[in-house]
């Protein structure tokens, strides 16, 4: 009994989507077969019931070389809403194939934020051509948005807002909203502004609906508002929306004047991206988008692997120093990767926790010391457990209790060092103004690898288990 | 020039928050000093201007042993809104210290979803005591919600919705909203239902505000709605909100009747958690919350380390098999961790990308083959680059071109295998209905470690560089 039988997610979507709202592979194939056969009519009939977000998915799931033909077959179904929902890389290749005039037509239907999202990735010349093709009002709005830094609130906001003066009544607001046909259609709050156009309060539409006409908006609005500076980074904007459970927020210029509005649906995908990118950044996979051109992915990933080659060489140098000892007791070579590898895992765990806590503002100066103490305690517990297991195991397998004692001690040391490095490295990088997710793991891996080999081989020599050479 | 000077994020918040909306450490210290000194009045004066979300943060930043005293000093400032914003672990310890009657008073002020969030983590006996202390309506609503599976839409929804019949006009809706004082205060859309209470359309408040009184709601509502089945998993709910840019959505029972509503602000933290947990799951750090009790963190992490100990033993067994070769050429011991370690990094990159693409529904059956091909191409490029670097380096350092050739070939093989494993393992786990983020990295690490040692040592013997024993 699938839930889609009982309650289709959308009135006509049940044949195209699986239970996770993904387009079914047989549906995608059917559309592409129709396009291949030159039957644009059939393709359009299949795609017609889809939500714009699903049409965008369809393009993403289509092999790159077939996207042009699909776009040609669907023609004007590839509108601004579909493009706004589309993966950046896929959109870029499609946009490149369009004339500036066509892009301008698409941009003109959209709110500023969506239009900017489409235009900002184009190269300068194409961008200018599109802007020239827009009518002056739209052009001015988009040019203003492009004047703000990338990934800032200014790029994210729409300029279409409902702002009313303080002295209006609820009745004035209702009449105004009913009279002006050109207002943005989707808004959830209205902003009350003073004569300098500075926001003085926010009014949820539900409050307006529930208040008699004669009451002044100033009497129902919330005076405590969360304002977004226009140059604020989008990650900060997303955290602020999340922390204060905002639906929309006024964006203000450095003089405190209302210049636009950001709504939560524009922020949700940023929250998702920023939260999800930690796993990618920690692994050194860059953007980590499966639609990214191979050349860019290669450049991001190989740089990381070369950096890790550097740290691996440090570990190798330590091993080489103990080469004589290894020659005399090959069991050391057999066991040493275990110490390094488990240490690396323990460090990665702590680092993932610390990076996450920093990203969500849970780890601040107020609880850094406490968190470090917590992680060292955990590391000691983990280290003790693993040390006992591997110590007994090695002693039995090699019939050498001293070897067991040496690997147990080395394991405990390395896991505690890993715990310390796992929290200290991200915290220090953050204090230095770096993104802890980007660089932490190279340092932590270098520390746990080197310390793993050094502690194990060093203790083996120090304890008199083997001579150094 | 800090942005808070120009535009404080909240009207009175500039002295307590830093530029990232985190409570300043000196502010936290000032509050705790006042509590320590027994000056509850001073503590309350400091905390009074804070948003509930910031009061929740204050408790999280306070050491566990001081939270009781802080709660006592702030007394009724620790209300439902603050508790709803609080980290689960921190809230649990605070709630445990309260009487069931106090918890019931707090729950009674809240919407169902927030009340459930507070009550669902209590043990059965305390939960029953709180439910007994609630008035019958609230109790029924919360018991109904607790009857749905954990992390399902039923737990997440609020039962307080505005639902109107199809035949009403916009004027009827306005009169109804103004007359009923008991309605939920924050809502962004109203639902239009048929006589069986099944949703037939959704109406954004902005459309109602802009439509003359005489028009029927049926004429302005959107008939294409995205409905949420009450037993849907919260992760699916979050993806659906994100995909279709929803502000709120109707929740329906298996018969299709409206039973509640989920608003985007309840989903935003789930989107954030679900996206962020991949990094934690991939590292085996479990919940990875710095407020989690040490015992739970220890249990989650040590299990993972033991699993990795198992995979490390597989790698060690392979090394042991080649023990004789290593004794004759200790350079093998020096270089072998490099092959395993860089292979592990390459596998982790691909795995992070694949896990992310699966979680965001970007990688589906329609593009699996294409994605595998893409990752193998990338792996070949990365492998080729690193192989050349390490091959030349090893040949020069050890003055042994054959050794350089062997490590280059092993590196290329291992990075290509890593790329294949990095995408195949998560995809297969997903097809088997497992969460790819949870188990992938144990398998991928085992494959890259074992293959790293096996390819390098095996090729060294096969090529005649060293004898096996």
Coordinates of C-alpha atoms in Angstrom, one line a residue, chain A residues 1 3-4 6-12 17-26 28-29 49 51 53-54 57 59-65 67 85 87 170 174 177-178 180-189 204-213 223-229 231-233 236 238-247 252-257 263-265 268-269 271-273 275-280 282-285 287-295 297-306 308-313 315-317 319-320 322-324 326-330 333-338 341-342 345-346 348-350 352-354 356-367 370-371 373-375 377-378 381-383 385-386 389-390 411 415 430 445 449 453, chain B residues 1 3-4 6-12 17-26 28-29 49 51 53-54 57 59-65 67 85 87 170 174 177-178 180-189 204-213 223-229 231-233 236 238-247 252-257 263-265 268-269 271-273 275-280 282-285 287-295 297-306 308-313 315-317 319-320 322-324 326-330 333-338 341-342 345-346 348-350 352-354 356-367 370-371 373-375 377-378 381-383 385-386 389-390 411 415 430 445 449 453:
Chain A
X1 CA 0.0 0.0 0.0
X3 CA 1.0 6.5 0.0
X4 CA 0.8 7.7 -3.6
X6 CA -4.0 6.9 -1.4
X7 CA -2.9 10.5 -1.8
X8 CA -1.0 11.6 -4.9
X9 CA 1.5 14.3 -4.0
X10 CA 0.1 16.4 -6.8
X11 CA -3.2 16.1 -8.5
X12 CA -1.8 14.7 -11.7
X17 CA 6.9 10.6 -9.8
X18 CA 8.0 7.8 -7.5
X19 CA 7.3 7.8 -3.8
X20 CA 10.3 10.0 -3.1
X21 CA 9.1 12.7 -5.5
X22 CA 11.7 11.7 -8.1
X23 CA 10.9 11.5 -11.7
X24 CA 10.5 7.8 -12.7
X25 CA 13.2 6.5 -15.0
X26 CA 10.6 5.1 -17.4
X28 CA 12.3 10.3 -18.4
X29 CA 12.9 7.7 -21.1
X49 CA 1.3 18.2 -16.1
X51 CA 5.5 21.2 -11.7
X53 CA 10.6 22.0 -10.3
X54 CA 10.0 18.6 -11.9
X57 CA 14.7 17.9 -12.7
X59 CA 16.6 18.5 -17.7
X60 CA 19.1 17.6 -15.0
X61 CA 18.4 13.9 -15.6
X62 CA 18.8 14.2 -19.3
X63 CA 22.3 13.5 -20.7
X64 CA 24.1 16.7 -21.5
X65 CA 24.2 16.1 -25.2
X67 CA 19.4 18.7 -23.4
X85 CA 14.7 25.8 -10.1
X87 CA 20.9 23.2 -11.1
X170 CA -5.9 48.3 8.2
X174 CA -6.8 46.5 2.3
X177 CA -3.7 46.0 -1.9
X178 CA -7.0 45.5 -3.8
X180 CA -2.8 48.0 -7.2
X181 CA -2.7 45.3 -9.8
X182 CA 1.1 45.4 -10.3
X183 CA 2.1 44.3 -6.8
X184 CA 4.1 41.2 -6.4
X185 CA 1.7 38.3 -6.0
X186 CA 3.3 36.3 -3.2
X187 CA 4.1 38.0 0.0
X188 CA 3.5 37.0 3.6
X189 CA 4.2 40.1 5.6
X204 CA 2.0 39.3 9.2
X205 CA -0.9 39.1 6.8
X206 CA -2.8 37.0 9.2
X207 CA -2.9 39.8 11.7
X208 CA -4.2 42.2 9.1
X209 CA -6.9 39.8 8.1
X210 CA -8.0 39.5 11.7
X211 CA -8.1 43.2 12.6
X212 CA -11.0 45.5 12.0
X213 CA -10.6 48.1 9.2
X223 CA 8.1 46.5 16.4
X224 CA 10.8 44.0 17.1
X225 CA 12.0 43.1 13.7
X226 CA 14.9 41.2 12.3
X227 CA 16.4 43.3 9.6
X228 CA 18.9 42.0 7.1
X229 CA 21.8 44.3 6.0
X231 CA 25.7 43.3 2.2
X232 CA 25.2 40.4 4.7
X233 CA 26.6 37.0 3.5
X236 CA 24.5 34.5 7.7
X238 CA 20.2 31.7 6.3
X239 CA 21.3 31.2 9.9
X240 CA 19.3 34.2 10.9
X241 CA 16.1 33.0 9.2
X242 CA 16.5 29.6 10.8
X243 CA 17.3 30.9 14.3
X244 CA 14.4 33.3 14.4
X245 CA 12.0 31.2 12.4
X246 CA 11.4 33.9 9.8
X247 CA 9.0 33.7 6.9
X252 CA 18.0 47.5 4.5
X253 CA 20.8 49.6 3.0
X254 CA 23.6 51.0 5.2
X255 CA 21.4 54.0 6.0
X256 CA 18.7 51.7 7.3
X257 CA 16.3 52.2 4.4
X263 CA 11.4 35.2 1.7
X264 CA 12.1 31.9 3.4
X265 CA 11.6 29.9 0.1
X268 CA 15.7 27.1 2.2
X269 CA 18.0 25.9 -0.6
X271 CA 20.3 26.4 4.3
X272 CA 20.3 23.0 2.6
X273 CA 23.4 23.7 0.5
X275 CA 24.6 22.5 5.7
X276 CA 25.3 19.8 3.1
X277 CA 28.5 21.2 1.8
X278 CA 30.4 20.4 5.0
X279 CA 30.6 16.7 4.0
X280 CA 31.9 17.7 0.6
X282 CA 35.7 18.0 4.6
X283 CA 36.4 15.4 1.9
X284 CA 38.0 17.9 -0.5
X285 CA 35.4 17.4 -3.2
X287 CA 31.4 21.9 -5.0
X288 CA 30.7 18.2 -5.3
X289 CA 27.9 18.6 -7.8
X290 CA 27.4 15.7 -10.2
X291 CA 26.6 18.2 -12.9
X292 CA 29.8 20.2 -12.5
X293 CA 32.0 20.1 -15.7
X294 CA 34.7 17.4 -15.3
X295 CA 37.5 19.9 -15.7
X297 CA 35.8 18.8 -10.6
X298 CA 39.2 17.5 -11.5
X299 CA 40.9 20.7 -10.6
X300 CA 39.2 20.9 -7.2
X301 CA 39.8 17.2 -6.3
X302 CA 43.4 16.8 -7.6
X303 CA 44.5 19.8 -5.7
X304 CA 43.3 18.1 -2.5
X305 CA 44.9 14.8 -3.3
X306 CA 48.2 16.5 -4.0
X308 CA 47.3 14.9 1.0
X309 CA 50.2 13.4 -0.9
X310 CA 52.3 16.0 0.9
X311 CA 51.0 15.0 4.3
X312 CA 51.5 11.3 3.4
X313 CA 55.1 12.0 2.6
X315 CA 54.3 10.1 7.5
X316 CA 56.6 8.2 5.1
X317 CA 59.6 10.1 6.3
X319 CA 58.6 5.4 8.7
X320 CA 61.8 5.7 6.8
X322 CA 62.6 3.7 11.6
X323 CA 63.5 1.5 8.5
X324 CA 66.1 -0.4 10.4
X326 CA 61.1 -2.5 10.6
X327 CA 63.7 -4.7 8.9
X328 CA 64.4 -6.5 12.1
X329 CA 60.7 -6.9 13.0
X330 CA 58.4 -7.0 10.1
X333 CA 55.1 -2.9 9.2
X334 CA 52.1 -5.1 9.5
X335 CA 50.6 -3.3 12.5
X336 CA 51.6 0.3 11.9
X337 CA 48.8 1.2 9.5
X338 CA 46.3 0.1 12.1
X341 CA 44.1 4.4 10.4
X342 CA 42.1 4.2 13.6
X345 CA 39.0 7.8 12.0
X346 CA 38.9 9.1 15.6
X348 CA 37.6 12.6 11.6
X349 CA 34.8 11.9 14.0
X350 CA 35.8 14.7 16.4
X352 CA 33.1 16.5 11.9
X353 CA 31.4 17.2 15.3
X354 CA 33.4 20.4 15.8
X356 CA 29.2 21.1 12.6
X357 CA 29.0 22.8 16.0
X358 CA 30.9 25.8 14.7
X359 CA 28.7 26.1 11.5
X360 CA 25.5 26.1 13.6
X361 CA 26.9 28.6 16.1
X362 CA 26.6 25.9 18.9
X363 CA 30.3 26.1 19.6
X364 CA 31.3 29.6 20.7
X365 CA 33.9 31.1 22.9
X366 CA 31.7 30.5 25.9
X367 CA 31.9 26.7 25.6
X370 CA 34.2 22.7 27.9
X371 CA 34.0 21.1 24.5
X373 CA 37.5 18.7 27.8
X374 CA 34.5 16.7 26.6
X375 CA 36.3 15.5 23.5
X377 CA 37.3 12.5 27.8
X378 CA 35.6 10.8 24.9
X381 CA 37.4 6.3 26.6
X382 CA 37.6 5.4 22.9
X383 CA 41.4 5.1 23.0
X385 CA 38.8 0.5 24.5
X386 CA 40.6 0.2 21.2
X389 CA 41.4 -4.8 22.0
X390 CA 44.4 -4.4 19.7
X411 CA 46.9 3.5 20.0
X415 CA 43.4 8.5 19.6
X430 CA 37.7 29.6 12.6
X445 CA 45.0 13.6 8.9
X449 CA 49.1 9.7 10.5
X453 CA 53.6 5.9 13.0
Chain B
X1 CA 32.6 49.6 10.5
X3 CA 27.1 46.1 10.4
X4 CA 25.6 46.0 13.9
X6 CA 24.7 50.6 11.4
X7 CA 21.7 48.3 11.8
X8 CA 21.3 46.3 14.9
X9 CA 19.8 42.9 14.1
X10 CA 17.2 43.4 16.8
X11 CA 16.1 46.7 18.3
X12 CA 17.8 46.0 21.6
X17 CA 25.1 39.4 20.2
X18 CA 28.2 39.4 18.1
X19 CA 28.1 40.0 14.4
X20 CA 27.2 36.3 13.8
X21 CA 24.2 36.5 16.0
X22 CA 25.9 34.5 18.7
X23 CA 25.7 35.5 22.3
X24 CA 28.9 37.3 23.4
X25 CA 31.0 35.3 25.9
X26 CA 31.1 38.4 28.2
X28 CA 27.0 34.9 29.1
X29 CA 29.5 35.4 31.9
X49 CA 15.6 41.9 26.0
X51 CA 14.6 36.7 21.7
X53 CA 15.9 31.6 20.5
X54 CA 18.8 33.5 22.3
X57 CA 21.2 29.5 23.3
X59 CA 21.1 27.7 28.4
X60 CA 23.1 25.7 25.8
X61 CA 26.2 27.8 26.5
X62 CA 25.8 27.5 30.3
X63 CA 27.8 24.5 31.8
X64 CA 25.4 21.6 32.6
X65 CA 25.9 21.9 36.3
X67 CA 21.7 25.2 34.2
X85 CA 14.0 26.4 20.5
X87 CA 18.8 21.7 21.9
X170 CA -13.7 36.1 0.5
X174 CA -12.7 37.8 6.4
X177 CA -11.2 35.3 10.8
X178 CA -12.1 38.5 12.5
X180 CA -12.9 33.8 16.0
X181 CA -10.5 34.9 18.7
X182 CA -9.2 31.3 19.4
X183 CA -7.7 30.7 16.0
X184 CA -4.0 30.1 15.7
X185 CA -2.2 33.4 15.3
X186 CA 0.4 32.6 12.7
X187 CA -0.8 31.1 9.4
X188 CA 0.1 32.0 5.9
X189 CA -2.4 30.0 3.8
X204 CA -2.4 32.3 0.1
X205 CA -3.4 35.1 2.4
X206 CA -2.1 37.7 0.0
X207 CA -4.6 36.5 -2.6
X208 CA -7.5 36.8 -0.1
X209 CA -6.3 40.3 0.8
X210 CA -6.3 41.4 -2.8
X211 CA -9.6 40.0 -3.8
X212 CA -13.0 41.8 -3.5
X213 CA -15.3 40.4 -0.8
X223 CA -6.3 23.6 -7.0
X224 CA -2.9 22.1 -7.5
X225 CA -1.8 21.5 -4.0
X226 CA 1.0 19.6 -2.4
X227 CA -0.5 17.4 0.3
X228 CA 1.6 15.7 3.0
X229 CA 0.5 12.2 4.1
X231 CA 2.8 9.1 8.1
X232 CA 5.4 10.6 5.7
X233 CA 8.9 10.7 7.1
X236 CA 10.7 13.5 2.8
X238 CA 11.5 18.6 4.2
X239 CA 12.6 17.6 0.6
X240 CA 9.0 18.3 -0.6
X241 CA 8.9 21.7 1.0
X242 CA 12.2 22.5 -0.5
X243 CA 11.5 21.2 -3.9
X244 CA 8.1 23.0 -4.3
X245 CA 9.1 26.1 -2.3
X246 CA 6.2 25.7 0.1
X247 CA 5.4 28.0 2.9
X252 CA -4.0 14.5 5.3
X253 CA -4.9 11.1 6.9
X254 CA -5.0 7.9 4.8
X255 CA -8.6 8.8 3.8
X256 CA -7.4 12.1 2.4
X257 CA -9.0 14.2 5.2
X263 CA 4.7 25.4 8.2
X264 CA 8.1 26.0 6.7
X265 CA 9.6 27.3 9.9
X268 CA 13.8 24.6 8.2
X269 CA 15.6 23.0 11.1
X271 CA 16.4 20.5 6.3
X272 CA 19.4 21.9 8.1
X273 CA 19.8 18.8 10.3
X275 CA 21.7 18.0 5.3
X276 CA 24.3 18.5 8.0
X277 CA 24.1 15.0 9.4
X278 CA 25.8 13.5 6.3
X279 CA 29.2 14.8 7.4
X280 CA 28.6 13.3 10.9
X282 CA 30.0 9.6 7.1
X283 CA 32.5 10.0 10.0
X284 CA 30.7 7.7 12.3
X285 CA 30.1 10.4 14.9
X287 CA 24.3 12.4 16.4
X288 CA 27.5 14.4 16.7
X289 CA 25.9 16.9 19.1
X290 CA 28.2 18.6 21.5
X291 CA 25.5 18.5 24.1
X292 CA 24.9 14.7 23.8
X293 CA 25.7 12.8 27.0
X294 CA 29.2 11.4 26.9
X295 CA 28.0 7.8 27.4
X297 CA 28.6 9.7 22.2
X298 CA 31.1 7.0 23.4
X299 CA 28.8 4.2 22.4
X300 CA 28.2 5.6 18.9
X301 CA 31.8 6.4 18.2
X302 CA 33.5 3.4 19.7
X303 CA 31.3 1.0 17.7
X304 CA 32.5 2.7 14.6
X305 CA 36.1 2.6 15.6
X306 CA 35.8 -1.1 16.3
X308 CA 37.2 0.2 11.4
X309 CA 39.6 -1.9 13.4
X310 CA 38.0 -4.9 11.6
X311 CA 38.7 -3.4 8.2
X312 CA 42.2 -2.4 9.3
X313 CA 42.9 -6.0 10.2
X315 CA 44.6 -4.7 5.4
X316 CA 47.1 -5.9 7.9
X317 CA 46.5 -9.5 6.8
X319 CA 50.6 -6.8 4.5
X320 CA 51.5 -9.9 6.6
X322 CA 53.9 -9.9 1.9
X323 CA 56.1 -9.8 5.0
X324 CA 59.0 -11.6 3.4
X326 CA 59.0 -6.1 3.0
X327 CA 62.0 -7.6 4.9
X328 CA 64.0 -7.6 1.8
X329 CA 63.0 -4.1 0.7
X330 CA 62.0 -1.8 3.5
X333 CA 57.0 -0.4 4.1
X334 CA 57.8 3.3 3.7
X335 CA 55.7 3.8 0.6
X336 CA 52.8 1.5 1.1
X337 CA 50.8 3.8 3.4
X338 CA 50.9 6.5 0.7
X341 CA 46.0 6.9 2.2
X342 CA 45.6 8.7 -1.1
X345 CA 41.1 10.2 0.2
X346 CA 40.0 9.8 -3.4
X348 CA 36.0 9.7 0.4
X349 CA 35.7 12.5 -2.2
X350 CA 33.6 10.4 -4.6
X352 CA 30.8 12.4 -0.3
X353 CA 29.6 13.5 -3.7
X354 CA 27.5 10.4 -4.3
X356 CA 25.0 14.1 -1.3
X357 CA 23.5 13.6 -4.7
X358 CA 21.5 10.7 -3.4
X359 CA 20.2 12.7 -0.4
X360 CA 19.1 15.6 -2.6
X361 CA 17.4 13.3 -5.2
X362 CA 19.9 14.4 -7.9
X363 CA 21.2 10.9 -8.4
X364 CA 18.4 8.6 -9.6
X365 CA 18.1 5.5 -11.7
X366 CA 18.0 7.8 -14.8
X367 CA 21.5 9.0 -14.4
X370 CA 26.2 8.4 -16.4
X371 CA 27.4 9.3 -13.0
X373 CA 31.1 6.9 -16.0
X374 CA 31.8 10.5 -14.9
X375 CA 33.4 9.4 -11.6
X377 CA 36.8 9.4 -15.8
X378 CA 37.6 11.8 -12.9
X381 CA 42.5 11.8 -14.4
X382 CA 43.3 12.2 -10.7
X383 CA 45.0 8.8 -10.6
X385 CA 48.2 12.9 -12.1
X386 CA 49.1 11.5 -8.7
X389 CA 54.1 12.6 -9.3
X390 CA 54.7 9.7 -6.8
X411 CA 48.4 4.4 -7.3
X415 CA 42.4 5.6 -7.2
X430 CA 20.5 3.0 -1.2
X445 CA 37.8 2.5 3.4
X449 CA 43.1 0.2 2.2
X453 CA 48.5 -2.5 0.0

